[in-house]
Coordinates of C-alpha atoms and ligand atoms in Angstrom, one line a residue:
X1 CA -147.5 13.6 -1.8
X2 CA -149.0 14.2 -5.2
X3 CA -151.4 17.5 -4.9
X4 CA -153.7 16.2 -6.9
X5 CA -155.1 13.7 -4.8
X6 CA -155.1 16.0 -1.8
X7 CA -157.6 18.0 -3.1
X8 CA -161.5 17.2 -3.5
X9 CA -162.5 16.8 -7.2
X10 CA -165.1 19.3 -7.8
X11 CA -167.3 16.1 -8.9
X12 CA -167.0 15.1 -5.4
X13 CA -167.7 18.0 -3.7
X14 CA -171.0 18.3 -6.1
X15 CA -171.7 14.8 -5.5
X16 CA -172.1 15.8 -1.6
X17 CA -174.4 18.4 -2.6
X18 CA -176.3 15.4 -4.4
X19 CA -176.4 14.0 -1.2
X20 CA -177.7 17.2 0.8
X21 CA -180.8 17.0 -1.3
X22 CA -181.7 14.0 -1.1
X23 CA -181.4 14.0 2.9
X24 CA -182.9 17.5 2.9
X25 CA -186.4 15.6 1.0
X26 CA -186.3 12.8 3.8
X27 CA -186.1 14.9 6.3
X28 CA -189.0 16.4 5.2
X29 CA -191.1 13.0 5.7
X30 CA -190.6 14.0 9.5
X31 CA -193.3 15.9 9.9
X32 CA -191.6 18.9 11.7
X33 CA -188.5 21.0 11.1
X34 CA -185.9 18.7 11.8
X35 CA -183.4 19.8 14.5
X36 CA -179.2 19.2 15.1
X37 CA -177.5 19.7 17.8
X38 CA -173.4 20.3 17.1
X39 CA -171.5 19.5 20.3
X40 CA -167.6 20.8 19.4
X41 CA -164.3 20.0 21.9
X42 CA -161.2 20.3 21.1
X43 CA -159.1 23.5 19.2
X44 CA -160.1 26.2 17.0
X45 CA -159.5 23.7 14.1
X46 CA -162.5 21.8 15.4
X47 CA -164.5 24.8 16.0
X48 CA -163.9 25.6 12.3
X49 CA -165.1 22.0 11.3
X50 CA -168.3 22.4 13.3
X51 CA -169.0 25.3 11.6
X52 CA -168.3 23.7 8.1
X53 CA -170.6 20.6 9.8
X54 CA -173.6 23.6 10.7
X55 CA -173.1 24.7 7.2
X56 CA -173.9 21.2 5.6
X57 CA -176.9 20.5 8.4
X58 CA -178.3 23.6 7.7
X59 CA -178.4 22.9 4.0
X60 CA -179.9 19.6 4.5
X61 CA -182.9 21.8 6.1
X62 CA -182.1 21.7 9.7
X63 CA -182.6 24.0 12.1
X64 CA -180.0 24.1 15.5
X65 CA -180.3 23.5 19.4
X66 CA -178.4 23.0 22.2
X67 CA -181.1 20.3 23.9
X68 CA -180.2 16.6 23.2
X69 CA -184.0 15.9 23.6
X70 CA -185.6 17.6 20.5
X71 CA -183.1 16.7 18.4
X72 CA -183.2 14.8 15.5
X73 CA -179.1 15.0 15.0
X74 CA -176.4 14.8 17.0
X75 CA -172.7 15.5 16.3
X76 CA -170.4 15.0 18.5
X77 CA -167.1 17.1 17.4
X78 CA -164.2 15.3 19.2
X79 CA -160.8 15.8 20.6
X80 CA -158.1 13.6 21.5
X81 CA -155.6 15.6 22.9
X82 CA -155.2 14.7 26.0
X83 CA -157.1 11.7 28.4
X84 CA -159.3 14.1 30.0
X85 CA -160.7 15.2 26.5
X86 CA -161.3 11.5 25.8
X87 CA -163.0 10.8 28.8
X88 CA -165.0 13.8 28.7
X89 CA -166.8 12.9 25.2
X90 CA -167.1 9.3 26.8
X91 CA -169.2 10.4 29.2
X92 CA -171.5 12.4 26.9
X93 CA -172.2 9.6 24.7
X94 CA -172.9 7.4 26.9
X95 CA -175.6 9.8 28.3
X96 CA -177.0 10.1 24.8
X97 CA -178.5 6.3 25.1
X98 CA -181.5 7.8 26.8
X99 CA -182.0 10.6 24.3
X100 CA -182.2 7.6 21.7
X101 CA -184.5 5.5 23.9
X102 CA -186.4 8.5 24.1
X103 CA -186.4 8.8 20.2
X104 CA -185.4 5.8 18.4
X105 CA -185.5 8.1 14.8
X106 CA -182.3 10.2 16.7
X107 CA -179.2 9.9 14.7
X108 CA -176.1 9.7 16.7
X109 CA -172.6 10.9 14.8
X110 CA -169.5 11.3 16.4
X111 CA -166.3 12.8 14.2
X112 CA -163.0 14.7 14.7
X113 CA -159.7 13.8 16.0
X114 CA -160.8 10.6 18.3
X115 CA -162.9 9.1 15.5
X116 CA -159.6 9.0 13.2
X117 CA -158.6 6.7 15.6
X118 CA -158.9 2.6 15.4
X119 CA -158.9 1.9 19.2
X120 CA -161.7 4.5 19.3
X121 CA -163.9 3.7 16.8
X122 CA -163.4 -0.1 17.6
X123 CA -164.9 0.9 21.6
X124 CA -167.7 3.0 19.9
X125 CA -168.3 -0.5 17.5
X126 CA -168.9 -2.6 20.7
X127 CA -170.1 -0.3 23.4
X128 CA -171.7 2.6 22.1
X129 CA -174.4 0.6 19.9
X130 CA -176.6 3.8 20.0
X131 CA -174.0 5.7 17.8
X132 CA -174.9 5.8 14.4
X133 CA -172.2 7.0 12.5
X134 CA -168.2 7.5 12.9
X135 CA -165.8 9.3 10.7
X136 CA -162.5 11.0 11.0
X137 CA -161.9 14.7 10.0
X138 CA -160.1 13.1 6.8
X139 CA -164.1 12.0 6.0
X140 CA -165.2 15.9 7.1
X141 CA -166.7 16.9 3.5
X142 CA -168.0 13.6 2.7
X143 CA -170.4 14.3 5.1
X144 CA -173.5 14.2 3.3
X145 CA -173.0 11.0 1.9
X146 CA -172.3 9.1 5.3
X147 CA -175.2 10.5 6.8
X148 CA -178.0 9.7 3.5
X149 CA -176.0 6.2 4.2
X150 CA -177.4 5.9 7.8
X151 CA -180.4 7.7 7.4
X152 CA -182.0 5.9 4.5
X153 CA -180.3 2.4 5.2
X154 CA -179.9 2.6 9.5
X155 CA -177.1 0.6 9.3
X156 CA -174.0 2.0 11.1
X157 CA -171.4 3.4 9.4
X158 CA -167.6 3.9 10.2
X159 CA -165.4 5.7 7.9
X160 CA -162.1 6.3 9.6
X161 CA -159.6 5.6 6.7
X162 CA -156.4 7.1 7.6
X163 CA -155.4 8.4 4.6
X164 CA -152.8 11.6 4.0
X165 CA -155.7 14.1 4.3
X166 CA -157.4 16.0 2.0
X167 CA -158.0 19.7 0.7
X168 CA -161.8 20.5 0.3
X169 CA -162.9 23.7 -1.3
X170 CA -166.3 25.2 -1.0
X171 CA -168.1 23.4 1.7
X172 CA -171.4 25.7 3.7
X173 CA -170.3 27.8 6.5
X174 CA -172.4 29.0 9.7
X175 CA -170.5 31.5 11.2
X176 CA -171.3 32.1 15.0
X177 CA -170.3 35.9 15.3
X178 CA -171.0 38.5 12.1
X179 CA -167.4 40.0 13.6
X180 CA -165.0 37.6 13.8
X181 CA -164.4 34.5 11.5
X182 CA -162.0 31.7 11.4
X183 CA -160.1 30.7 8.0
X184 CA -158.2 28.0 7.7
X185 CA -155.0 27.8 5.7
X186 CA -153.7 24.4 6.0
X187 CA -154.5 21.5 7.5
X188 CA -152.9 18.6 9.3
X189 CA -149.2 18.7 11.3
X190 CA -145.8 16.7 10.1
X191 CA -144.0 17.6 13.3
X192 CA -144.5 14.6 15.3
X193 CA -143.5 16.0 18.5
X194 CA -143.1 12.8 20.8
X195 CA -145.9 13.6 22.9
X196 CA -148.9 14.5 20.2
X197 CA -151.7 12.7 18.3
X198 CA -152.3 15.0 16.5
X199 CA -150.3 14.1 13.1
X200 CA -151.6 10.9 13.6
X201 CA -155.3 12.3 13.3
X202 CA -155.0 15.1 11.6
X203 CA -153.0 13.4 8.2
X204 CA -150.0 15.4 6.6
X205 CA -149.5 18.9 6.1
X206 CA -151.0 20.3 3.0
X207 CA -152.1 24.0 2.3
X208 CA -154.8 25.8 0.6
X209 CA -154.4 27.5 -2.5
X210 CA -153.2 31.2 -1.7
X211 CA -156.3 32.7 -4.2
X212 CA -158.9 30.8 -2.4
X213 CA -157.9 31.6 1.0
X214 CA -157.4 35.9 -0.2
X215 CA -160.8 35.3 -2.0
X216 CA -162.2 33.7 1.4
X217 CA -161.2 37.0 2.9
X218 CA -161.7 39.5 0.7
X219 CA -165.4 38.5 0.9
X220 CA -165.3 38.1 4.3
X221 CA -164.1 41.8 5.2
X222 CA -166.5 43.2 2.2
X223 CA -169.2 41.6 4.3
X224 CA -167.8 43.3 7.4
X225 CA -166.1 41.0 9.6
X226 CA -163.5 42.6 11.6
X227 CA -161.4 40.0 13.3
X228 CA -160.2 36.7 11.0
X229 CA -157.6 34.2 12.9
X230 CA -156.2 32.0 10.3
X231 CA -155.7 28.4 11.3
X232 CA -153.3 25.8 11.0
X233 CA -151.3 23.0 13.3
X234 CA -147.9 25.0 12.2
X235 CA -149.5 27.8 10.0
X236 CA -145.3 28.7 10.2
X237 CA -145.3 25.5 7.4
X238 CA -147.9 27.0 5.2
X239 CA -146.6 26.4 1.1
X240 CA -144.1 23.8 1.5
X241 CA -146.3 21.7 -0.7
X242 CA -147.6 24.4 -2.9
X243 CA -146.0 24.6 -6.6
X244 CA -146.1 28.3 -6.2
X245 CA -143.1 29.8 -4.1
X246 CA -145.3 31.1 -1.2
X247 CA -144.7 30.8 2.8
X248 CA -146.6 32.2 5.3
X249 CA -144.9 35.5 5.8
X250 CA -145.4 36.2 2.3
X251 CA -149.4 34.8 2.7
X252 CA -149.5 37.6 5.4
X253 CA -148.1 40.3 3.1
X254 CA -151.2 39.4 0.3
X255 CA -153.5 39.5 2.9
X256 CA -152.4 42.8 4.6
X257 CA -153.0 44.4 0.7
X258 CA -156.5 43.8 1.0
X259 CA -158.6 46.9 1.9
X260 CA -160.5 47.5 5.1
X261 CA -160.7 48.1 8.8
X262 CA -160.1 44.8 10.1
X263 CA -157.2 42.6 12.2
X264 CA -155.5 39.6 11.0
X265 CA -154.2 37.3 14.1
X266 CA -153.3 33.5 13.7
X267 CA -152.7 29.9 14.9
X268 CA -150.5 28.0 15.9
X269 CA -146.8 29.4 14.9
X270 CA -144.3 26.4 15.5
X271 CA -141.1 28.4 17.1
X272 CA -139.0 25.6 14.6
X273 CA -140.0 27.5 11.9
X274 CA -141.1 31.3 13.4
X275 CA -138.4 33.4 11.6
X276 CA -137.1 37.0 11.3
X277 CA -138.8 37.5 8.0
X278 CA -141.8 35.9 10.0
X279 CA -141.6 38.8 12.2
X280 CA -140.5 41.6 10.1
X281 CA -143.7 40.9 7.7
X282 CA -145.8 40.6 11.2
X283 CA -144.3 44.5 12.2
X284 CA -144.6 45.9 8.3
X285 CA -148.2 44.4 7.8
X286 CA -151.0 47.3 9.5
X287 CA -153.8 44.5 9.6
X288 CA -151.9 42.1 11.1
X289 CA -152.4 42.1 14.9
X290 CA -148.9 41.9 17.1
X291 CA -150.1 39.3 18.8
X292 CA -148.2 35.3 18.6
X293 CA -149.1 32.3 19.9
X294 CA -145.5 31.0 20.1
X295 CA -145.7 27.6 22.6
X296 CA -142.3 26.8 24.1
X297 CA -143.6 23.8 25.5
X298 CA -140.6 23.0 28.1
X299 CA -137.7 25.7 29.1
X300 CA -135.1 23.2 29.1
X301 CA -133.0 21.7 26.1
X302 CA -132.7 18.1 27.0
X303 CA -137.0 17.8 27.2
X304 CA -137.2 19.6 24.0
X305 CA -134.9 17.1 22.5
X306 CA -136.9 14.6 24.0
X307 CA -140.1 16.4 22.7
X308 CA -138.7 16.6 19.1
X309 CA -139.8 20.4 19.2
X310 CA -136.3 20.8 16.9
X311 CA -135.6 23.9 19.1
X312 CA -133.3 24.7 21.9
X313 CA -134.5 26.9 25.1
X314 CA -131.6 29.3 23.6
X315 CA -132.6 29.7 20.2
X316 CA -136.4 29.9 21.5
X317 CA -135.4 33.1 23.5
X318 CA -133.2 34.7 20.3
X319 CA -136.9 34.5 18.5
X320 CA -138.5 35.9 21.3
X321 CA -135.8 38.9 21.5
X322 CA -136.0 39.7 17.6
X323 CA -140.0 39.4 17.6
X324 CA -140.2 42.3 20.1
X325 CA -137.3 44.3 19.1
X326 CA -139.4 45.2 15.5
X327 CA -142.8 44.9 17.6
X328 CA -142.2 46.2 21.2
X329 CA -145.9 46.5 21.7
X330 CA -146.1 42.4 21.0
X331 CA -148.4 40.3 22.9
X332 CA -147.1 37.1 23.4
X333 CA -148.6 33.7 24.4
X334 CA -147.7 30.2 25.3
X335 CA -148.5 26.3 26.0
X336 CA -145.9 24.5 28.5
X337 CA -146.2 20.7 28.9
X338 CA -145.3 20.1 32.4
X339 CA -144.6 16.3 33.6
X340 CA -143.4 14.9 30.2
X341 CA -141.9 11.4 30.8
X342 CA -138.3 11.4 32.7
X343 CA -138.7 15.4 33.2
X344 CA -136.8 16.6 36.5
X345 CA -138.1 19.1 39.0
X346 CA -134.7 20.9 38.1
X347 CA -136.1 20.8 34.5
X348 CA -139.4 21.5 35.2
X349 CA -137.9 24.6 37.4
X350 CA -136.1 25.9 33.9
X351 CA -139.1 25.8 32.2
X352 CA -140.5 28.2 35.6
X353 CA -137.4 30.3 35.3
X354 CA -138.0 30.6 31.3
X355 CA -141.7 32.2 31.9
X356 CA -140.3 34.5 34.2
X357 CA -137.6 35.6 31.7
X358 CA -139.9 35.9 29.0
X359 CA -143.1 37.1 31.0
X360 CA -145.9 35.9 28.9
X361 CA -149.1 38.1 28.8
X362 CA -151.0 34.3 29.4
X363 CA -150.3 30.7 29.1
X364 CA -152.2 27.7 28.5
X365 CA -151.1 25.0 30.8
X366 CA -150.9 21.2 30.6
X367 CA -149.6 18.5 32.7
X368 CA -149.0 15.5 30.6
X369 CA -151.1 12.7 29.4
X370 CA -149.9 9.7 27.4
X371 CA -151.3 9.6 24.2
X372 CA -151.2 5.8 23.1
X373 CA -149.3 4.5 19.8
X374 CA -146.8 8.0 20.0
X375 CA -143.1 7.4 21.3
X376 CA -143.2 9.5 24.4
X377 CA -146.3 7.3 25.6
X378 CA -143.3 4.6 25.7
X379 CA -141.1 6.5 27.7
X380 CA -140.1 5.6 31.7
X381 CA -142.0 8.2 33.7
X382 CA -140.9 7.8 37.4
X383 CA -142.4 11.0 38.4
X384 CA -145.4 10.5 40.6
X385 CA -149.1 12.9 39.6
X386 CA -148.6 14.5 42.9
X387 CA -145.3 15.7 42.1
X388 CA -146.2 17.2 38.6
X389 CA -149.0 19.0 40.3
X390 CA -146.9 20.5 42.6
X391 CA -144.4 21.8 39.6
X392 CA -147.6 22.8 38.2
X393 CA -148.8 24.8 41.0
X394 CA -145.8 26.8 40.9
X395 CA -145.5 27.4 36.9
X396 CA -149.3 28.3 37.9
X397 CA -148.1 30.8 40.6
X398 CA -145.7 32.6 38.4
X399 CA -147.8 32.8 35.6
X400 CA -150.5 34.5 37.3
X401 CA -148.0 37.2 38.9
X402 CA -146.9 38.2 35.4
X403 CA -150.4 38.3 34.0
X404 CA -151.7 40.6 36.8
X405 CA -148.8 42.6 36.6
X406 CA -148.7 42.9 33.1
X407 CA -152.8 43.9 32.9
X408 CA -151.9 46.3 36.0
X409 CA -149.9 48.3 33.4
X410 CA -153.2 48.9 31.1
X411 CA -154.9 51.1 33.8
X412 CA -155.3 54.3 33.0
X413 CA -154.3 53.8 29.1
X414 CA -156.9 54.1 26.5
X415 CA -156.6 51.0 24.2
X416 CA -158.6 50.6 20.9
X417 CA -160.4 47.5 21.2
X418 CA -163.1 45.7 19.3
X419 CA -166.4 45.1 20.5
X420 CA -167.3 41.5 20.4
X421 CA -170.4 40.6 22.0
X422 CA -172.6 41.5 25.1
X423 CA -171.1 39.6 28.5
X424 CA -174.4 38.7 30.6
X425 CA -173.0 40.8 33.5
X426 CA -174.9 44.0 34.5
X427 CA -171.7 46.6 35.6
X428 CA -169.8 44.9 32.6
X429 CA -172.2 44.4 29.9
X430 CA -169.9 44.1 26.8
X431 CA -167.3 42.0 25.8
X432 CA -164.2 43.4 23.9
X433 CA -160.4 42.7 23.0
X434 CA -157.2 45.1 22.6
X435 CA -155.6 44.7 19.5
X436 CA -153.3 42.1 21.4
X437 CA -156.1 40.0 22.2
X438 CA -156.3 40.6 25.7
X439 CA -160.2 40.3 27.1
X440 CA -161.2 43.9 28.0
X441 CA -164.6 43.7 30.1
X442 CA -165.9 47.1 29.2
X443 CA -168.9 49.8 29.9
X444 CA -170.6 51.2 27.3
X445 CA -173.7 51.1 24.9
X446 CA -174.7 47.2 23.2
X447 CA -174.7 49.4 19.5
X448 CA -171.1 49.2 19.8
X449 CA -171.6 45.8 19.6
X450 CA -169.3 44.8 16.3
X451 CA -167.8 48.2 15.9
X452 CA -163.8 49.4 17.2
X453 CA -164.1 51.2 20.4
X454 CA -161.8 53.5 22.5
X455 CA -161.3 52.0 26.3
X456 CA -160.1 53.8 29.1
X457 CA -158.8 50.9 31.2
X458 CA -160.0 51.1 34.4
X459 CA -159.1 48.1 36.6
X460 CA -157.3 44.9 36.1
X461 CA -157.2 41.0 37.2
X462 CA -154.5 38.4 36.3
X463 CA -157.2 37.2 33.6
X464 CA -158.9 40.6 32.5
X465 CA -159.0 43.9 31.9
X466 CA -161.8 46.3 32.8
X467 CA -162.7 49.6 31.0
X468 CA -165.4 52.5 29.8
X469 CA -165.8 53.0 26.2
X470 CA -165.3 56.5 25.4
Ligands
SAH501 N1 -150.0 22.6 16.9 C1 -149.9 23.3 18.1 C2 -150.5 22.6 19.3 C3 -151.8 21.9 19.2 S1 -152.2 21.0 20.6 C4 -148.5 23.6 18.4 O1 -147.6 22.8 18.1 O2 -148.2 24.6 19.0 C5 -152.2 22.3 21.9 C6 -151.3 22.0 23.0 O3 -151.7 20.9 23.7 C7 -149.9 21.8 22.7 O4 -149.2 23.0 22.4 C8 -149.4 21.2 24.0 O5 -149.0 22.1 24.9 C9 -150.6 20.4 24.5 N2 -150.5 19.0 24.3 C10 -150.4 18.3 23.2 N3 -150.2 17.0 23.5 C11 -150.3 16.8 24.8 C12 -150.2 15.7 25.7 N4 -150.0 14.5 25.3 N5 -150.2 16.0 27.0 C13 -150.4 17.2 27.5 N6 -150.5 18.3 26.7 C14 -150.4 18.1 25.4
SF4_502 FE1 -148.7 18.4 17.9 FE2 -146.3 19.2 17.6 FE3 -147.9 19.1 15.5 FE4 -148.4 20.9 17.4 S1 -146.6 20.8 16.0 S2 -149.9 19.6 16.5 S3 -147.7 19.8 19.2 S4 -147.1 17.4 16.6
F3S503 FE1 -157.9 18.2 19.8 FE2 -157.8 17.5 17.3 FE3 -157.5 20.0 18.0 S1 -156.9 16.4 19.0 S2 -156.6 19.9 20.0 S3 -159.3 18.8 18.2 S4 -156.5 19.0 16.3

């Protein structure tokens, strides 16, 4: 894949701002501030692209809410991951038929990962006549120009294009917290793991320039964000398709030279490729937080065969080892797929006795759901719902014993934490996380409210910890 057509000619991009103008004047014909309402599902990649979608709505003029009924906008930010997801987002837009009967001027767009895909947009064609507009995230900075297309013509309009993907630079940003920001590094996923959509939705791997993303963040820390998580399907890939020599241990390296009091964390590292010099730059790098999302996925060799995760359940456990013998303070994380096609109980049960070696701080859970038009959605799967929920239950059960019993080990330590945001709750009023990202409910005064605080941990739950800023 040639780099120059991944990324975005600046023409383009100025083309789109063309475009913002232009819907910015008709939208002033409304006769009131016009109103969007961005509804996001789905990962932190799609969180990110909402933002980038705020940032483009709010330079067309608009103004945001959460209330279907006075908008004058809707996005719908989807996520195909698993059925549920799908079904979820099916429901919602079918609901939206009586905000549009309601207000025939509403425009109805739906994007992200289950636009990009045929069957979808082909269901949304036929049944959803309401929806206005569809586009993939491949389409994400063309935006401007698909919505002037609706707006000024009403015709529908359906860009899902699978193409390789694309690199856009320099797209609007609304941020929702003034502490902590999301940045991503590369986009897309070559992996194909048997199970996942996602490389058929999300294109091919490609990564941002290293300048732009150090500039992204030099500016971002200058304006005093505290936490930045940079994103990627594999950010363990990031560079392979750079001409400069760059991976992402070395990325992490720039990024720790830039000055300030702030924490780098990031996601999603791909164990394939999570290496020793990986984890020696994680442990030598101050502003990087020892914290990794490393999912295992399935504790048994054959399934990760089967998976195509291109690791065993023995070299998984070697990375684990050397990660925490340079960072023994390392907070570690996990997604496990239990119920892929064929998968034993005996299996399953490794993957149960693999959590229990490794004792995770948390895990995020899945049983699985066939994703059509990938290979493992072809696979024989004799094992009944009922008996995956019961493996479940039990991966559940021993989960939750090592996260209370991990959290039980906070109280009475003092952990620096950073002050995130107020919690609604009345004996816990802020929210805040340790430098591992574990959620610490604390006590204390809302002006600490974006600042680094000292907690004495108090109590604990398998989810939470609870402490008093001192
Ligand atoms: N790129 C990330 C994962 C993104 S998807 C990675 O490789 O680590 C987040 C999680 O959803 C995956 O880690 C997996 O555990 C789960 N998942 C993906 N496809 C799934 C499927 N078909 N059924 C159930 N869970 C799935
Ligand atoms: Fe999906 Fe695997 Fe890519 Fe993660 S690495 S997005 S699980 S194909
Ligand atoms: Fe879902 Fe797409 Fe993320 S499928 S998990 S929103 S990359």
């Amino acid at each position: 894949m040639d780099r120059r057509e991944v990324v975005v000619p600046a023409g383009d991009m100025d083309r789109q701002r063309d475009y913002t103008q232009r819907l910015a004047a008709l939208f002033q014909q409304l006769g009131h501030p016009p109103l969007a309402m961005v509804d996001t599902y789905g990962c932190q990649q799609n969180v990110a692209d909402s933002q980038r979608i705020m940032g483009m709505l709010q330079e067309m003029g608009c103004g945001f809410t959460q209330d279907a009924g006075r908008a004058d906008v809707i996005v719908i930010n989807t996520c195909a991951i698993r059925e549920n997801a799908e079904k979820k987002v099916f429901g919602v837009v079918g609901q939206l038929v009586h905000a549009k009967e309601k207000n025939p001027g509403l425009t109805i767009c739906l994007c992200g990962c289950m636009a990009q895909q045929e069957a979808v947009a082909e269901k949304i064609k036929a049944s959803y006549r309401h929806v206005d507009l569809v586009f993939g995230p491949q389409a994400l900075w063309k935006f401007p120009e698909l919505l002037y297309e609706v707006c000024s013509g009403r015709d529908r309009v359906f860009s899902i294009r699978n193409e390789h993907g694309t690199i856009a630079e320099g797209m609007p940003v609304v941020r929702e917290s003034a502490v902590k920001a999301w940045v991503s590094i590369m986009y897309g996923c070559n992996n194909f793991c048997s199970y996942c959509i996602v490389p058929y939705v999300r294109g091919r791997e490609r990564s941002r320039e290293p300048e732009r993303i150090l500039a992204e963040i030099r500016e971002l820390v200058e304006s005093g964000f505290k936490e930045i998580t940079l994103l990627g399907q594999n950010v363990n890939s990031y560079g392979k398709d750079l001409d400069c020599p760059m991976d992402f241990a070395d990325l992490l390296r720039e990024i720790d030279r830039i000055p300030g009091d702030y924490l780098i964390r990031f996601m999603t590292s791909h164990p394939k490729d999570a290496g020793e010099k990986l984890f020696d730059a994680m442990a030598a790098c101050d502003h990087v937080a020892k914290q990794l999302h490393l999912p295992v996925q399935s504790g048994n060799s054959r399934v990760l065969k089967a998976m195509n995760r291109g690791y065993t359940r023995e070299q998984y456990l070697e990375k684990v080892r050397y990660a925490r013998s340079v960072m023994p303070e390392l907070v570690l994380t996990s997604d496990i797929i239990i119920g892929f096609p064929g998968e034993t109980e005996e299996e399953a049960m490794d993957t149960v006795a693999l959590i229990q070696e490794v004792r995770y701080d948390a895990l995020f859970t899945f049983i699985y759901s066939p994703r059509p038009g990938t290979p493992a959605a072809k696979l024989p799967d004799p094992a009944s719902r009922a008996e995956k929920q019961v493996w479940f239950d039990r991966l559940l059960d021993a989960q939750n014993s090592i996260s209370a019993g991990l959290h039980r080990a906070y109280v009475g330590k003092t952990v620096r934490v950073l002050v995130d945001g107020g919690s609604g709750d009345k004996t816990w009023p802020l929210s805040s996380r340790t430098a591992g990202g574990r959620l610490v409910h604390l006590k204390g005064d809302h002006g600490l409210i974006g600042s680094y605080a000292e907690a004495r941990i108090v109590d604990s739950n398998t989810w939470a910890l609870f402490g008093e800023a001192r």
